[in-house]
XYZ file of C-alpha atoms in Angstrom:
335
model
C -149.216 111.612 290.859
C -149.748 110.675 287.224
C -153.259 110.240 285.900
C -154.459 107.946 283.162
C -158.058 108.267 282.010
C -159.513 105.347 280.084
C -162.990 104.079 279.415
C -164.119 100.936 281.221
C -167.104 98.739 280.525
C -169.023 97.743 283.651
C -172.277 95.841 283.157
C -172.230 96.912 279.489
C -172.112 100.573 280.547
C -169.221 102.817 279.547
C -167.780 104.696 282.521
C -164.636 106.784 282.975
C -161.835 104.992 284.790
C -159.071 106.862 286.552
C -155.709 105.231 287.084
C -153.132 106.987 289.249
C -149.436 106.370 289.640
C -149.372 105.319 293.291
C -145.817 104.031 293.362
C -143.253 105.613 295.618
C -140.844 104.699 298.380
C -142.906 106.508 301.028
C -146.122 104.638 300.213
C -146.336 101.096 301.626
C -149.484 100.280 299.630
C -149.366 98.590 296.228
C -151.861 97.488 293.609
C -150.598 93.881 293.561
C -150.214 93.288 297.300
C -152.509 90.225 297.182
C -151.332 88.941 293.804
C -149.804 85.766 295.222
C -151.623 85.428 298.566
C -155.230 86.093 297.533
C -155.440 86.756 293.784
C -159.255 86.576 293.687
C -159.895 89.186 296.391
C -160.998 91.983 294.053
C -163.312 89.682 292.091
C -164.881 88.234 295.230
C -165.573 91.647 296.730
C -166.948 92.993 293.454
C -169.339 90.092 292.969
C -170.624 90.297 296.538
C -171.040 94.067 296.324
C -173.051 93.597 293.130
C -175.516 91.468 295.092
C -175.542 93.847 298.043
C -176.253 96.967 295.971
C -178.829 95.091 293.894
C -180.616 94.176 297.131
C -180.767 97.856 298.103
C -179.055 100.686 296.151
C -178.765 102.649 299.407
C -176.128 100.160 300.527
C -173.662 101.898 298.203
C -173.830 105.153 300.162
C -173.722 103.235 303.454
C -170.392 101.594 302.566
C -168.815 104.791 301.213
C -169.806 106.609 304.387
C -168.398 103.808 306.555
C -165.063 104.059 304.723
C -164.989 107.845 305.201
C -165.659 107.541 308.934
C -162.923 104.920 309.228
C -160.244 106.969 307.484
C -160.867 110.172 309.466
C -160.108 108.393 312.760
C -156.603 106.912 313.141
C -156.377 106.530 309.356
C -157.898 103.761 307.232
C -157.296 100.925 309.669
C -160.697 99.302 310.190
C -160.992 100.773 313.691
C -164.574 101.890 313.026
C -165.582 98.234 312.648
C -164.515 97.185 316.149
C -167.234 96.361 318.657
C -166.924 97.700 322.176
C -165.571 95.237 324.741
C -164.547 95.367 328.380
C -161.014 96.283 327.333
C -161.747 98.411 324.253
C -163.939 101.493 323.853
C -165.037 101.465 320.237
C -166.025 104.243 317.846
C -169.514 103.021 316.998
C -171.159 104.878 319.905
C -169.393 108.196 319.249
C -171.877 110.974 318.484
C -171.126 111.231 314.712
C -171.559 107.450 314.339
C -174.177 106.135 316.717
C -177.268 107.322 314.846
C -175.919 107.285 311.313
C -173.393 104.542 310.566
C -174.582 101.219 309.199
C -173.085 98.554 306.982
C -171.277 96.497 309.607
C -173.191 93.341 308.665
C -172.317 93.930 305.009
C -168.624 93.929 305.882
C -169.119 90.800 308.021
C -170.767 89.076 305.076
C -167.926 89.859 302.667
C -165.260 89.069 305.250
C -166.706 85.596 305.831
C -166.447 84.822 302.128
C -162.896 86.178 301.890
C -161.826 84.187 304.951
C -163.173 80.989 303.402
C -160.993 81.565 300.332
C -157.918 83.244 301.816
C -157.847 82.782 305.600
C -155.967 85.422 307.554
C -154.730 87.316 304.497
C -156.991 90.269 303.589
C -157.370 93.019 306.177
C -160.749 94.484 307.060
C -159.327 97.928 306.251
C -158.522 96.852 302.688
C -161.847 95.063 302.358
C -163.726 98.251 303.284
C -161.629 100.415 300.957
C -162.180 98.123 297.971
C -165.886 97.808 298.768
C -166.278 101.605 298.775
C -164.770 101.796 295.283
C -167.045 99.035 293.997
C -170.074 100.620 295.646
C -169.365 103.825 293.735
C -169.113 102.041 290.395
C -172.303 100.050 290.929
C -174.437 103.190 291.193
C -172.917 104.888 288.166
C -169.744 106.420 289.567
C -166.165 106.195 288.297
C -163.614 103.405 288.621
C -160.193 103.908 290.179
C -157.360 101.584 291.141
C -157.232 100.786 294.859
C -153.779 100.431 296.434
C -153.838 97.771 299.173
C -151.707 96.449 302.007
C -153.310 98.138 305.026
C -153.231 96.442 308.411
C -156.082 96.368 310.893
C -155.604 98.328 314.093
C -155.770 96.724 317.501
C -157.216 99.922 318.942
C -160.030 102.380 318.314
C -160.521 105.996 319.379
C -163.876 107.160 320.681
C -162.342 110.582 321.350
C -161.048 111.082 317.802
C -164.316 109.824 316.342
C -166.056 112.537 318.346
C -163.714 115.354 317.291
C -162.302 114.494 313.845
C -165.507 113.886 311.876
C -167.393 116.838 310.352
C -170.959 117.351 311.531
C -174.032 118.429 309.504
C -174.340 121.844 311.212
C -170.628 122.612 311.377
C -169.278 125.826 309.871
C -167.298 125.799 306.634
C -164.001 126.992 308.134
C -164.112 124.290 310.804
C -164.839 121.567 308.232
C -162.008 122.759 305.986
C -159.696 122.562 309.012
C -160.741 118.960 309.662
C -159.952 117.992 306.082
C -156.610 119.814 306.192
C -155.773 117.915 309.382
C -156.119 114.698 307.368
C -153.906 116.035 304.601
C -156.866 116.713 302.312
C -157.292 119.963 300.386
C -160.350 122.127 299.811
C -160.642 120.544 296.353
C -160.598 117.108 297.973
C -163.267 118.195 300.451
C -165.708 119.494 297.842
C -165.196 116.399 295.687
C -165.600 113.908 298.530
C -168.753 115.586 299.791
C -170.072 114.907 296.291
C -170.718 111.365 297.547
C -173.823 112.871 299.154
C -175.343 112.597 295.696
C -176.378 109.071 296.746
C -176.713 109.623 300.480
C -179.630 109.729 302.876
C -179.934 112.018 305.890
C -181.916 111.710 309.085
C -184.294 114.437 310.179
C -182.164 115.167 313.255
C -179.333 116.168 310.902
C -181.251 118.579 308.665
C -183.974 119.968 310.947
C -182.051 123.157 311.742
C -181.468 123.706 308.030
C -185.068 123.434 306.841
C -186.385 125.550 309.724
C -183.462 127.933 309.410
C -181.962 129.585 306.321
C -183.396 127.289 303.622
C -185.739 129.993 302.291
C -182.864 132.486 302.227
C -180.484 130.299 300.222
C -183.219 129.397 297.715
C -184.137 133.072 297.296
C -187.803 132.276 298.000
C -188.050 130.251 294.770
C -191.645 128.854 294.521
C -190.377 125.472 293.274
C -187.975 125.265 296.191
C -190.813 126.233 298.529
C -192.724 123.139 297.407
C -189.668 120.989 298.071
C -189.275 122.610 301.493
C -192.887 121.816 302.363
C -192.247 118.137 301.580
C -189.150 118.152 303.757
C -191.059 119.688 306.652
C -193.686 116.967 306.352
C -190.910 114.404 306.725
C -189.188 116.283 309.522
C -191.383 118.082 312.114
C -189.917 121.140 313.819
C -190.165 119.719 317.325
C -186.951 118.068 318.490
C -187.351 114.334 319.090
C -190.328 114.021 316.749
C -189.432 112.082 313.622
C -185.704 112.296 314.370
C -184.976 109.087 312.472
C -187.101 109.905 309.419
C -184.870 109.973 306.337
C -184.786 111.575 302.922
C -182.298 111.739 300.063
C -179.689 114.484 300.007
C -180.063 114.546 296.219
C -183.789 114.775 295.520
C -183.373 114.476 291.728
C -181.329 111.295 291.147
C -180.910 109.806 294.651
C -179.742 106.353 293.508
C -177.369 107.530 290.771
C -173.813 108.675 291.384
C -173.633 111.861 289.337
C -173.004 115.573 289.806
C -176.626 116.399 290.634
C -175.761 117.290 294.246
C -173.823 120.311 293.000
C -176.828 121.539 291.016
C -178.793 121.188 294.252
C -176.307 123.505 295.966
C -176.511 126.025 293.090
C -180.285 126.160 293.647
C -179.683 126.740 297.347
C -181.474 123.477 298.196
C -178.665 121.638 299.960
C -180.229 119.469 302.643
C -177.355 119.759 305.106
C -176.152 123.132 306.310
C -172.553 121.963 305.958
C -173.102 121.101 302.277
C -174.918 124.298 301.359
C -172.243 126.385 303.067
C -169.800 125.354 300.346
C -171.770 127.510 297.921
C -173.437 130.225 300.001
C -171.094 130.844 302.943
C -169.339 134.225 302.951
C -166.158 132.219 303.547
C -166.782 130.006 300.529
C -165.028 131.933 297.774
C -162.884 128.939 296.780
C -165.495 126.269 297.470
C -168.146 128.183 295.495
C -165.914 128.138 292.443
C -165.287 124.390 292.772
C -168.981 123.596 293.274
C -169.793 125.526 290.099
C -167.052 123.682 288.189
C -168.340 120.255 289.201
C -171.928 121.233 288.416
C -170.831 122.221 284.914
C -168.360 119.398 284.267
C -169.249 115.899 285.564
C -166.024 114.413 284.196
C -163.987 116.893 286.240
C -165.974 115.824 289.305
C -165.449 112.121 288.604
C -161.722 112.661 288.058
C -161.234 114.600 291.287
C -163.488 112.284 293.298
C -161.414 109.295 292.184
C -158.166 111.077 292.981
C -159.447 112.228 296.381
C -160.729 108.756 297.295
C -157.269 107.319 296.618
C -155.737 110.122 298.651
C -158.136 109.569 301.553
C -157.614 105.809 301.349
C -153.880 106.431 301.733
C -154.332 108.031 305.164
C -152.611 105.352 307.188
C -152.242 104.451 310.828
C -148.463 104.314 311.228
C -148.780 102.266 314.410
C -150.919 99.633 312.693
C -148.411 99.357 309.850
C -145.847 98.261 312.446
C -147.859 96.121 314.857
C -151.253 95.814 313.193
C -152.888 92.566 312.152
C -155.331 90.947 309.759
C -158.447 90.393 311.842
C -160.277 87.129 311.383
C -163.476 88.862 312.454
C -163.702 92.568 311.647
C -165.552 93.279 314.901
C -162.840 91.990 317.237
C -159.097 92.083 317.663
C -157.508 88.653 317.206
C -156.840 86.728 320.411
């Protein structure tokens, strides 16, 4: 995969842009897939995402997370967007999704606009993938080219949604295995988890961390102790109390896509156990080195994040490529 780094201007701000050579006989996705059938698709999605992120910067993290959860189950095929019906058990109620995934109405909103311009052409899977890239840019992250041509699945997998997605309290070795299963390396994993620099977490997902080893990983730092006290005010120790209370995973620049999350891990202040394990786990020899590299070099982080997002976006559902469709409504299979 060849890499070209250039400087782009987005909203009068200079940002690094990463362009990868995605051509190849084994890759059915192309950059110009919609050139003749829906040439305005990228512009339409970008403009709508600008409005959506302006309305609430947290929407950027919501869309990136939705894309991640889609790709880790059956590949990037829009299966996560399907509502449950009498004949289809969807993924939305699976344990990793039911209390955390949002953004479905955002996708509906963009899809309606796309359908009015190019009916039956742009898949929901492509729409979500492009939106995740634009969401990243709009909060200060890098640009990358998005290969397109995915088809929407006619199925979903509640079972795979339950088993394939990493969880906040999962051990490092298990999480690495889940990324390897998707064809993603340790470097990809550490880079992709960097998206938590703009993410929010619910109390239920970090309670065990702040009442567990938080003081140990921060080496009893007085400044960290003050931060911990604030977290414990947000998230009471008793299970069920304040479960849905949220706080930013990056407490320094929560609405800016930068490398601050890695500095958080160096301080031992990672909000999620799974994140902090990348730096403090006894099994984290390789991940610790990568975390330190990204904390020191934001350009290296941006480059790898872009590369890893393309790689993750290229996880395809081979069945959908053969008999998939372009859904008219992202929530339902066409009838």
